[in-house]
PDB file of C-alpha atoms in Angstrom:
ATOM      1  CA  MET M  29     -60.910  20.209 128.698  1.00 56.00           C
ATOM      2  CA  LYS M  30     -59.565  21.526 125.426  1.00 66.00           C
ATOM      3  CA  LYS M  31     -61.588  20.568 122.402  1.00 76.00           C
ATOM      4  CA  THR M  32     -59.691  19.446 119.112  1.00 87.00           C
ATOM      5  CA  ILE M  33     -60.373  21.367 115.908  1.00 86.00           C
ATOM      6  CA  ASP M  34     -62.297  18.594 114.675  1.00 86.00           C
ATOM      7  CA  GLU M  35     -64.604  18.728 117.777  1.00 87.00           C
ATOM      8  CA  LEU M  36     -64.908  22.550 117.355  1.00 87.00           C
ATOM      9  CA  ILE M  37     -65.994  21.888 113.635  1.00 88.00           C
ATOM     10  CA  ASP M  38     -68.513  19.323 114.740  1.00 86.00           C
ATOM     11  CA  GLY M  39     -70.206  21.849 116.930  1.00 87.00           C
ATOM     12  CA  LEU M  40     -70.166  24.610 114.521  1.00 86.00           C
ATOM     13  CA  ILE M  41     -71.908  22.249 111.833  1.00 84.00           C
ATOM     14  CA  SER M  42     -74.362  21.320 114.282  1.00 81.00           C
ATOM     15  CA  GLU M  43     -75.260  24.950 114.763  1.00 78.00           C
ATOM     16  CA  ILE M  44     -75.989  25.577 110.931  1.00 74.00           C
ATOM     17  CA  LYS M  45     -79.670  25.913 110.476  1.00 57.00           C
ATOM     18  CA  ASN M  46     -80.802  23.804 107.714  1.00 54.00           C
ATOM     19  CA  ASN M  47     -84.595  23.479 108.488  1.00 53.00           C
ATOM     20  CA  GLU M  48     -87.192  25.866 106.753  1.00 51.00           C
ATOM     21  CA  THR M  49     -84.595  27.996 105.055  1.00 67.00           C
ATOM     22  CA  ILE M  50     -85.357  30.026 102.056  1.00 70.00           C
ATOM     23  CA  THR M  51     -82.524  28.282 100.285  1.00 69.00           C
ATOM     24  CA  LYS M  52     -83.827  24.710 100.856  1.00 70.00           C
ATOM     25  CA  LYS M  53     -87.224  25.380  99.749  1.00 72.00           C
ATOM     26  CA  LEU M  54     -86.023  27.270  96.503  1.00 76.00           C
ATOM     27  CA  LEU M  55     -83.714  24.194  95.708  1.00 73.00           C
ATOM     28  CA  ASP M  56     -86.502  21.825  96.674  1.00 69.00           C
ATOM     29  CA  LYS M  57     -87.106  20.510  92.938  1.00 69.00           C
ATOM     30  CA  ASN M  58     -83.397  21.911  91.542  1.00 68.00           C
ATOM     31  CA  ASN M  59     -81.009  20.141  94.268  1.00 71.00           C
ATOM     32  CA  ASP M  60     -79.354  18.046  91.742  1.00 80.00           C
ATOM     33  CA  ASN M  61     -75.540  17.239  91.913  1.00 85.00           C
ATOM     34  CA  VAL M  62     -73.291  20.317  90.774  1.00 87.00           C
ATOM     35  CA  SER M  63     -69.723  20.988  90.665  1.00 92.00           C
ATOM     36  CA  CYS M  64     -67.807  24.142  91.940  1.00 94.00           C
ATOM     37  CA  ASN M  65     -64.506  25.273  92.825  1.00 96.00           C
ATOM     38  CA  PHE M  66     -62.506  27.049  95.486  1.00 97.00           C
ATOM     39  CA  VAL M  67     -60.472  29.659  93.633  1.00 97.00           C
ATOM     40  CA  SER M  68     -57.903  31.966  94.669  1.00 97.00           C
ATOM     41  CA  ARG M  69     -58.336  35.669  93.914  1.00 96.00           C
ATOM     42  CA  THR M  70     -54.903  36.624  95.043  1.00 96.00           C
ATOM     43  CA  THR M  71     -51.513  35.214  95.629  1.00 97.00           C
ATOM     44  CA  GLY M  72     -50.661  33.470  98.658  1.00 97.00           C
ATOM     45  CA  VAL M  73     -50.232  30.057 100.580  1.00 98.00           C
ATOM     46  CA  ILE M  74     -52.806  27.521 101.240  1.00 98.00           C
ATOM     47  CA  SER M  75     -53.609  26.304 104.584  1.00 97.00           C
ATOM     48  CA  GLY M  76     -56.649  24.672 106.198  1.00 96.00           C
ATOM     49  CA  ILE M  77     -57.984  23.072 103.076  1.00 97.00           C
ATOM     50  CA  HIS M  78     -58.302  19.671 104.853  1.00 96.00           C
ATOM     51  CA  TYR M  79     -60.434  21.360 107.420  1.00 96.00           C
ATOM     52  CA  SER M  80     -62.785  22.535 104.641  1.00 96.00           C
ATOM     53  CA  GLN M  81     -62.796  18.901 103.257  1.00 96.00           C
ATOM     54  CA  TYR M  82     -63.603  17.619 106.702  1.00 95.00           C
ATOM     55  CA  ILE M  83     -66.650  20.100 106.906  1.00 95.00           C
ATOM     56  CA  TYR M  84     -68.167  18.980 103.827  1.00 95.00           C
ATOM     57  CA  LYS M  85     -67.536  15.062 104.739  1.00 94.00           C
ATOM     58  CA  ARG M  86     -69.436  15.829 107.934  1.00 93.00           C
ATOM     59  CA  ILE M  87     -72.148  17.524 106.322  1.00 91.00           C
ATOM     60  CA  ASN M  88     -72.838  14.810 103.489  1.00 91.00           C
ATOM     61  CA  SER M  89     -70.407  11.946 103.253  1.00 92.00           C
ATOM     62  CA  LYS M  90     -71.513  11.592  99.675  1.00 91.00           C
ATOM     63  CA  ILE M  91     -69.950  15.061  98.716  1.00 94.00           C
ATOM     64  CA  SER M  92     -66.565  14.652  96.730  1.00 95.00           C
ATOM     65  CA  PHE M  93     -63.910  17.304  97.730  1.00 97.00           C
ATOM     66  CA  GLN M  94     -60.937  16.844  95.686  1.00 97.00           C
ATOM     67  CA  ILE M  95     -58.043  18.894  96.848  1.00 97.00           C
ATOM     68  CA  LEU M  96     -55.781  20.367  94.079  1.00 97.00           C
ATOM     69  CA  ARG M  97     -53.345  22.597  96.019  1.00 97.00           C
ATOM     70  CA  GLU M  98     -52.089  21.103  99.351  1.00 97.00           C
ATOM     71  CA  ASP M  99     -51.314  23.035 102.442  1.00 97.00           C
ATOM     72  CA  GLY M 100     -48.227  24.948 102.120  1.00 97.00           C
ATOM     73  CA  GLU M 101     -48.327  25.259  98.512  1.00 97.00           C
ATOM     74  CA  PHE M 102     -48.118  28.599  96.898  1.00 97.00           C
ATOM     75  CA  VAL M 103     -50.938  29.828  94.616  1.00 97.00           C
ATOM     76  CA  ASN M 104     -51.528  32.416  92.089  1.00 97.00           C
ATOM     77  CA  ARG M 105     -54.656  34.440  91.401  1.00 96.00           C
ATOM     78  CA  GLY M 106     -57.126  32.249  89.414  1.00 96.00           C
ATOM     79  CA  ASP M 107     -55.531  28.906  90.635  1.00 97.00           C
ATOM     80  CA  VAL M 108     -58.148  26.276  91.628  1.00 97.00           C
ATOM     81  CA  ILE M 109     -57.666  25.149  95.020  1.00 97.00           C
ATOM     82  CA  ALA M 110     -60.366  22.318  95.279  1.00 97.00           C
ATOM     83  CA  VAL M 111     -63.263  20.916  93.267  1.00 96.00           C
ATOM     84  CA  ILE M 112     -66.501  20.080  95.397  1.00 96.00           C
ATOM     85  CA  THR M 113     -69.261  18.028  93.724  1.00 94.00           C
ATOM     86  CA  GLY M 114     -72.604  16.938  95.344  1.00 92.00           C
ATOM     87  CA  PRO M 115     -75.998  18.114  96.210  1.00 88.00           C
ATOM     88  CA  MET M 116     -76.482  22.072  95.755  1.00 86.00           C
ATOM     89  CA  ALA M 117     -78.435  22.827  98.913  1.00 85.00           C
ATOM     90  CA  ASP M 118     -75.659  20.628 101.059  1.00 88.00           C
ATOM     91  CA  ILE M 119     -72.692  22.458  99.198  1.00 91.00           C
ATOM     92  CA  LEU M 120     -74.412  25.734  99.949  1.00 89.00           C
ATOM     93  CA  ARG M 121     -74.774  24.775 103.732  1.00 88.00           C
ATOM     94  CA  GLY M 122     -71.056  24.370 104.534  1.00 90.00           C
ATOM     95  CA  GLN M 123     -70.024  27.295 102.192  1.00 92.00           C
ATOM     96  CA  ASN M 124     -69.501  30.054 104.605  1.00 92.00           C
ATOM     97  CA  LEU M 125     -67.928  27.708 107.342  1.00 93.00           C
ATOM     98  CA  ALA M 126     -65.510  25.637 104.759  1.00 95.00           C
ATOM     99  CA  LEU M 127     -64.401  29.097 103.178  1.00 96.00           C
ATOM    100  CA  ASN M 128     -63.888  30.885 106.484  1.00 93.00           C
ATOM    101  CA  PHE M 129     -61.547  28.248 107.626  1.00 94.00           C
ATOM    102  CA  VAL M 130     -59.407  27.998 104.610  1.00 97.00           C
ATOM    103  CA  ARG M 131     -59.348  31.821 104.233  1.00 96.00           C
ATOM    104  CA  PHE M 132     -58.423  32.642 107.744  1.00 95.00           C
ATOM    105  CA  LEU M 133     -55.651  29.804 107.912  1.00 96.00           C
ATOM    106  CA  SER M 134     -54.184  30.525 104.253  1.00 97.00           C
ATOM    107  CA  GLY M 135     -54.014  34.278 105.254  1.00 96.00           C
ATOM    108  CA  ILE M 136     -51.820  33.313 108.129  1.00 96.00           C
ATOM    109  CA  ALA M 137     -49.720  31.246 105.953  1.00 97.00           C
ATOM    110  CA  SER M 138     -49.459  33.780 103.360  1.00 97.00           C
ATOM    111  CA  ILE M 139     -48.440  36.613 105.441  1.00 96.00           C
ATOM    112  CA  THR M 140     -45.968  34.293 107.436  1.00 96.00           C
ATOM    113  CA  ARG M 141     -44.259  33.216 104.276  1.00 97.00           C
ATOM    114  CA  LYS M 142     -43.980  36.783 103.263  1.00 96.00           C
ATOM    115  CA  ALA M 143     -42.089  37.674 106.371  1.00 96.00           C
ATOM    116  CA  LYS M 144     -40.206  34.454 105.988  1.00 96.00           C
ATOM    117  CA  LEU M 145     -38.917  35.423 102.758  1.00 96.00           C
ATOM    118  CA  GLU M 146     -37.451  38.626 104.133  1.00 96.00           C
ATOM    119  CA  LEU M 147     -35.346  36.703 106.246  1.00 96.00           C
ATOM    120  CA  VAL M 148     -33.557  34.489 103.883  1.00 95.00           C
ATOM    121  CA  ASN M 149     -29.929  34.209 104.492  1.00 94.00           C
ATOM    122  CA  THR M 150     -30.045  36.320 107.763  1.00 94.00           C
ATOM    123  CA  GLY M 151     -29.886  33.048 110.233  1.00 92.00           C
ATOM    124  CA  CYS M 152     -33.093  34.527 112.015  1.00 95.00           C
ATOM    125  CA  GLU M 153     -36.261  32.662 112.357  1.00 95.00           C
ATOM    126  CA  LEU M 154     -40.055  33.545 112.767  1.00 96.00           C
ATOM    127  CA  VAL M 155     -41.331  32.153 116.137  1.00 95.00           C
ATOM    128  CA  TYR M 156     -44.902  31.464 117.043  1.00 94.00           C
ATOM    129  CA  SER M 157     -46.704  33.838 119.098  1.00 85.00           C
ATOM    130  CA  SER M 158     -48.727  32.802 122.119  1.00 81.00           C
ATOM    131  CA  PHE M 159     -51.131  35.862 121.255  1.00 80.00           C
ATOM    132  CA  ALA M 160     -53.197  33.913 118.798  1.00 78.00           C
ATOM    133  CA  ASN M 161     -56.630  32.914 119.389  1.00 79.00           C
ATOM    134  CA  PRO M 162     -56.371  29.991 121.876  1.00 82.00           C
ATOM    135  CA  ILE M 163     -59.586  28.193 120.677  1.00 85.00           C
ATOM    136  CA  TYR M 164     -58.322  27.691 117.178  1.00 89.00           C
ATOM    137  CA  GLU M 165     -54.708  27.232 118.277  1.00 90.00           C
ATOM    138  CA  GLU M 166     -54.146  23.834 116.980  1.00 91.00           C
ATOM    139  CA  ALA M 167     -54.994  25.009 113.392  1.00 94.00           C
ATOM    140  CA  ILE M 168     -53.209  28.499 113.796  1.00 94.00           C
ATOM    141  CA  LYS M 169     -49.856  26.831 114.707  1.00 94.00           C
ATOM    142  CA  LYS M 170     -50.384  24.475 111.622  1.00 95.00           C
ATOM    143  CA  ALA M 171     -50.935  27.467 109.275  1.00 96.00           C
ATOM    144  CA  PHE M 172     -47.999  29.319 110.823  1.00 96.00           C
ATOM    145  CA  ILE M 173     -45.750  26.138 110.043  1.00 97.00           C
ATOM    146  CA  ASP M 174     -47.236  26.075 106.535  1.00 97.00           C
ATOM    147  CA  GLY M 175     -45.858  29.729 106.061  1.00 97.00           C
ATOM    148  CA  GLY M 176     -42.364  28.722 107.245  1.00 96.00           C
ATOM    149  CA  GLY M 177     -42.578  29.800 110.771  1.00 96.00           C
ATOM    150  CA  ILE M 178     -41.228  27.791 113.792  1.00 94.00           C
ATOM    151  CA  VAL M 179     -43.274  26.601 116.694  1.00 93.00           C
ATOM    152  CA  ASN M 180     -41.102  26.113 119.832  1.00 85.00           C
ATOM    153  CA  ASN M 181     -42.566  23.024 121.733  1.00 80.00           C
ATOM    154  CA  ASN M 182     -39.961  22.968 124.453  1.00 78.00           C
ATOM    155  CA  LYS M 183     -41.071  23.270 128.155  1.00 83.00           C
ATOM    156  CA  THR M 184     -40.623  27.007 128.805  1.00 85.00           C
ATOM    157  CA  TYR M 185     -41.859  29.694 131.033  1.00 88.00           C
ATOM    158  CA  VAL M 186     -41.881  33.349 130.213  1.00 89.00           C
ATOM    159  CA  ILE M 187     -41.105  35.917 132.721  1.00 90.00           C
ATOM    160  CA  THR M 188     -43.115  38.814 131.318  1.00 89.00           C
ATOM    161  CA  ARG M 189     -42.744  42.299 132.036  1.00 87.00           C
ATOM    162  CA  ASN M 190     -45.930  42.378 134.182  1.00 90.00           C
ATOM    163  CA  ILE M 191     -44.529  39.685 136.376  1.00 91.00           C
ATOM    164  CA  ARG M 192     -41.506  41.527 136.836  1.00 88.00           C
ATOM    165  CA  THR M 193     -43.326  44.481 138.432  1.00 88.00           C
ATOM    166  CA  ARG M 194     -44.125  42.241 141.579  1.00 89.00           C
ATOM    167  CA  PHE M 195     -40.461  41.466 142.529  1.00 90.00           C
ATOM    168  CA  ASP M 196     -37.691  43.417 143.432  1.00 88.00           C
ATOM    169  CA  ASN M 197     -35.241  42.032 141.005  1.00 86.00           C
ATOM    170  CA  TYR M 198     -34.902  39.091 138.508  1.00 86.00           C
ATOM    171  CA  GLN M 199     -32.513  36.985 140.732  1.00 86.00           C
ATOM    172  CA  GLU M 200     -35.857  36.606 142.988  1.00 89.00           C
ATOM    173  CA  ILE M 201     -37.749  35.553 140.167  1.00 89.00           C
ATOM    174  CA  PHE M 202     -35.331  32.978 138.713  1.00 86.00           C
ATOM    175  CA  ASP M 203     -34.946  31.422 142.303  1.00 88.00           C
ATOM    176  CA  ARG M 204     -38.487  31.097 142.751  1.00 91.00           C
ATOM    177  CA  ILE M 205     -38.909  29.451 139.350  1.00 89.00           C
ATOM    178  CA  HIS M 206     -36.190  26.997 139.829  1.00 86.00           C
ATOM    179  CA  ASN M 207     -37.754  25.916 143.111  1.00 91.00           C
ATOM    180  CA  LEU M 208     -40.878  25.114 141.386  1.00 92.00           C
ATOM    181  CA  ASP M 209     -39.455  23.409 138.253  1.00 90.00           C
ATOM    182  CA  PRO M 210     -35.785  23.135 137.496  1.00 87.00           C
ATOM    183  CA  GLU M 211     -36.327  21.730 134.161  1.00 86.00           C
ATOM    184  CA  LEU M 212     -38.122  24.780 132.945  1.00 86.00           C
ATOM    185  CA  GLU M 213     -36.391  26.762 130.012  1.00 85.00           C
ATOM    186  CA  ILE M 214     -36.716  30.370 131.179  1.00 87.00           C
ATOM    187  CA  ILE M 215     -37.329  33.243 128.476  1.00 88.00           C
ATOM    188  CA  ILE M 216     -37.038  36.811 130.098  1.00 90.00           C
ATOM    189  CA  GLU M 217     -38.811  39.732 128.458  1.00 92.00           C
ATOM    190  CA  VAL M 218     -37.328  43.086 128.628  1.00 93.00           C
ATOM    191  CA  ASP M 219     -38.278  46.509 127.154  1.00 92.00           C
ATOM    192  CA  ASN M 220     -35.536  48.663 128.053  1.00 91.00           C
ATOM    193  CA  VAL M 221     -31.541  48.554 128.309  1.00 92.00           C
ATOM    194  CA  ALA M 222     -31.501  48.942 132.011  1.00 90.00           C
ATOM    195  CA  ASP M 223     -33.392  45.559 132.495  1.00 89.00           C
ATOM    196  CA  LEU M 224     -31.394  43.899 129.981  1.00 89.00           C
ATOM    197  CA  LEU M 225     -28.146  44.818 131.919  1.00 87.00           C
ATOM    198  CA  GLU M 226     -29.614  43.730 135.033  1.00 85.00           C
ATOM    199  CA  VAL M 227     -30.505  40.184 133.403  1.00 85.00           C
ATOM    200  CA  SER M 228     -27.269  39.629 131.570  1.00 81.00           C
ATOM    201  CA  ASN M 229     -25.260  40.089 134.612  1.00 78.00           C
ATOM    202  CA  ILE M 230     -27.134  37.266 136.255  1.00 76.00           C
ATOM    203  CA  LEU M 231     -27.642  34.750 133.641  1.00 68.00           C
ATOM    204  CA  ASN M 232     -25.152  33.267 131.404  1.00 58.00           C
ATOM    205  CA  LYS M 233     -25.070  34.287 127.548  1.00 49.00           C
ATOM    206  CA  ASN M 234     -26.942  31.054 126.680  1.00 50.00           C
ATOM    207  CA  LYS M 235     -30.136  32.087 128.294  1.00 70.00           C
ATOM    208  CA  ARG M 236     -33.082  33.301 125.722  1.00 83.00           C
ATOM    209  CA  ILE M 237     -33.758  37.184 126.300  1.00 90.00           C
ATOM    210  CA  ARG M 238     -36.729  38.707 124.304  1.00 93.00           C
ATOM    211  CA  VAL M 239     -36.739  42.239 123.551  1.00 95.00           C
ATOM    212  CA  CYS M 240     -40.441  43.757 123.458  1.00 95.00           C
ATOM    213  CA  THR M 241     -40.342  46.969 121.699  1.00 95.00           C
ATOM    214  CA  ASN M 242     -40.851  48.755 118.344  1.00 94.00           C
ATOM    215  CA  LYS M 243     -38.166  51.225 119.021  1.00 94.00           C
ATOM    216  CA  ASP M 244     -35.120  51.242 116.574  1.00 93.00           C
ATOM    217  CA  ASN M 245     -32.741  52.645 119.232  1.00 94.00           C
ATOM    218  CA  ILE M 246     -33.645  50.195 121.998  1.00 95.00           C
ATOM    219  CA  LEU M 247     -33.330  47.157 119.668  1.00 95.00           C
ATOM    220  CA  GLU M 248     -30.112  48.359 118.424  1.00 95.00           C
ATOM    221  CA  GLU M 249     -28.807  49.130 121.851  1.00 94.00           C
ATOM    222  CA  CYS M 250     -29.904  45.719 123.280  1.00 93.00           C
ATOM    223  CA  SER M 251     -28.114  43.935 120.443  1.00 92.00           C
ATOM    224  CA  LYS M 252     -24.719  45.177 121.305  1.00 90.00           C
ATOM    225  CA  PHE M 253     -24.663  43.061 124.571  1.00 84.00           C
ATOM    226  CA  GLY M 254     -23.418  39.912 122.532  1.00 80.00           C
ATOM    227  CA  LEU M 255     -26.051  37.549 123.905  1.00 81.00           C
ATOM    228  CA  LYS M 256     -26.236  34.281 121.909  1.00 80.00           C
ATOM    229  CA  HIS M 257     -30.261  33.772 121.925  1.00 84.00           C
ATOM    230  CA  LEU M 258     -31.637  37.141 121.739  1.00 89.00           C
ATOM    231  CA  GLU M 259     -35.115  37.565 120.361  1.00 94.00           C
ATOM    232  CA  ALA M 260     -37.176  40.566 119.245  1.00 96.00           C
ATOM    233  CA  MET M 261     -41.064  40.766 119.716  1.00 96.00           C
ATOM    234  CA  GLY M 262     -43.087  43.602 118.375  1.00 95.00           C
ATOM    235  CA  ASP M 263     -45.596  44.463 115.413  1.00 93.00           C
ATOM    236  CA  TYR M 264     -42.826  45.153 113.010  1.00 95.00           C
ATOM    237  CA  ASP M 265     -43.425  46.056 109.397  1.00 94.00           C
ATOM    238  CA  ILE M 266     -42.456  43.137 107.017  1.00 94.00           C
ATOM    239  CA  LYS M 267     -40.243  45.587 105.320  1.00 92.00           C
ATOM    240  CA  LYS M 268     -38.404  46.282 108.403  1.00 92.00           C
ATOM    241  CA  ILE M 269     -37.870  42.932 109.927  1.00 96.00           C
ATOM    242  CA  ARG M 270     -34.420  42.123 107.790  1.00 96.00           C
ATOM    243  CA  SER M 271     -32.820  45.084 109.212  1.00 95.00           C
ATOM    244  CA  ILE M 272     -33.751  43.837 112.863  1.00 95.00           C
ATOM    245  CA  ALA M 273     -32.377  40.460 111.990  1.00 95.00           C
ATOM    246  CA  SER M 274     -28.900  42.100 110.701  1.00 94.00           C
ATOM    247  CA  MET M 275     -28.575  43.466 114.395  1.00 94.00           C
ATOM    248  CA  GLY M 276     -28.202  40.060 115.358  1.00 92.00           C
ATOM    249  CA  TYR M 277     -31.334  38.733 116.492  1.00 94.00           C
ATOM    250  CA  LYS M 278     -31.930  35.093 116.232  1.00 93.00           C
ATOM    251  CA  SER M 279     -35.726  34.858 116.110  1.00 95.00           C
ATOM    252  CA  LEU M 280     -38.618  37.252 115.855  1.00 97.00           C
ATOM    253  CA  ILE M 281     -42.021  37.235 117.282  1.00 96.00           C
ATOM    254  CA  ILE M 282     -44.687  39.383 115.508  1.00 96.00           C
ATOM    255  CA  PRO M 283     -48.080  38.722 117.021  1.00 93.00           C
ATOM    256  CA  TYR M 284     -50.197  40.043 114.300  1.00 92.00           C
ATOM    257  CA  LEU M 285     -49.135  37.311 111.924  1.00 94.00           C
ATOM    258  CA  THR M 286     -51.239  35.081 113.536  1.00 92.00           C
ATOM    259  CA  CYS M 287     -54.360  37.322 114.285  1.00 85.00           C
ATOM    260  CA  ASP M 288     -57.808  36.991 112.631  1.00 76.00           C
ATOM    261  CA  ASN M 289     -57.663  39.873 110.059  1.00 77.00           C
ATOM    262  CA  ASN M 290     -55.162  38.241 107.475  1.00 83.00           C
ATOM    263  CA  ASN M 291     -57.672  36.492 105.241  1.00 92.00           C
ATOM    264  CA  LEU M 292     -56.577  35.211 101.964  1.00 95.00           C
ATOM    265  CA  ASN M 293     -59.377  36.160  99.100  1.00 95.00           C
ATOM    266  CA  ILE M 294     -60.665  32.657  98.142  1.00 96.00           C
ATOM    267  CA  GLU M 295     -64.131  32.089  96.603  1.00 96.00           C
ATOM    268  CA  MET M 296     -66.577  29.430  95.645  1.00 95.00           C
ATOM    269  CA  CYS M 297     -67.405  29.590  91.889  1.00 93.00           C
ATOM    270  CA  PHE M 298     -70.400  27.724  90.516  1.00 88.00           C
ATOM    271  CA  TYR M 299     -70.981  27.363  86.794  1.00 75.00           C
ATOM    272  CA  ARG M 300     -74.367  28.216  85.394  1.00 59.00           C
ATOM    273  CA  ARG M 301     -76.342  25.243  84.285  1.00 56.00           C
ATOM    274  CA  ILE M 302     -76.860  25.201  80.431  1.00 45.00           C
ATOM    275  CA  LYS M 303     -80.401  23.785  79.330  1.00 48.00           C
ATOM    276  CA  LYS M 304     -80.251  21.273  76.380  1.00 41.00           C
TER     277      LYS M 304
END
């Protein structure tokens, strides 16, 4: 059974080594309450801050985690996102895990918002990619939404190009799917004009067709068929996506928006104790 994010976090916390560490011994007599901030070192959109708060509550319920910038809010360089107060050793125990969550998810929200702004007034939407890490899918979807993307929760089935290779034609695939579950919304992936022509001759124009290519000439040729629900999927440069939308595509799927290397630069900043 798939675990919730809270259950995954609980498992990660249990793996944090908190016995006989140098840090614990070092702070044995200096483990007083301290305050520190989560500070953004760049511009972006916050997401996942409540997971960081949950992490610290699980480590020590007496730790105060005050959220100053909520999920979905835009931040500038130097903005304080949260203030954490509690025993120094416990704060340090959760530092990496708490920062990793908010950096990772804020990175997804930030790059998604950047892409979303390029599509203003085009009528084209950013749609969630199923290529995201399935372990953290619940959190990744939330971050994608925080950035302005759309998650399609309809009951769908994607006829991928790999599935197409095992059948003689699309009609055979449609018939089989209809017999298995007539309520499924079918999405058809194509990567060339010939396949799109075959599909368009079989289906009505309301069916969702996904053109999977990075090639401008194929995207442009496919857009000329006049289909109402035409999608494009590829690793498109953000500066290029407005031109794709202008061809008539109603939604874009860009897998790298939800990948693991879009981290937002967020740091934990302590203040040196001043002796009186």
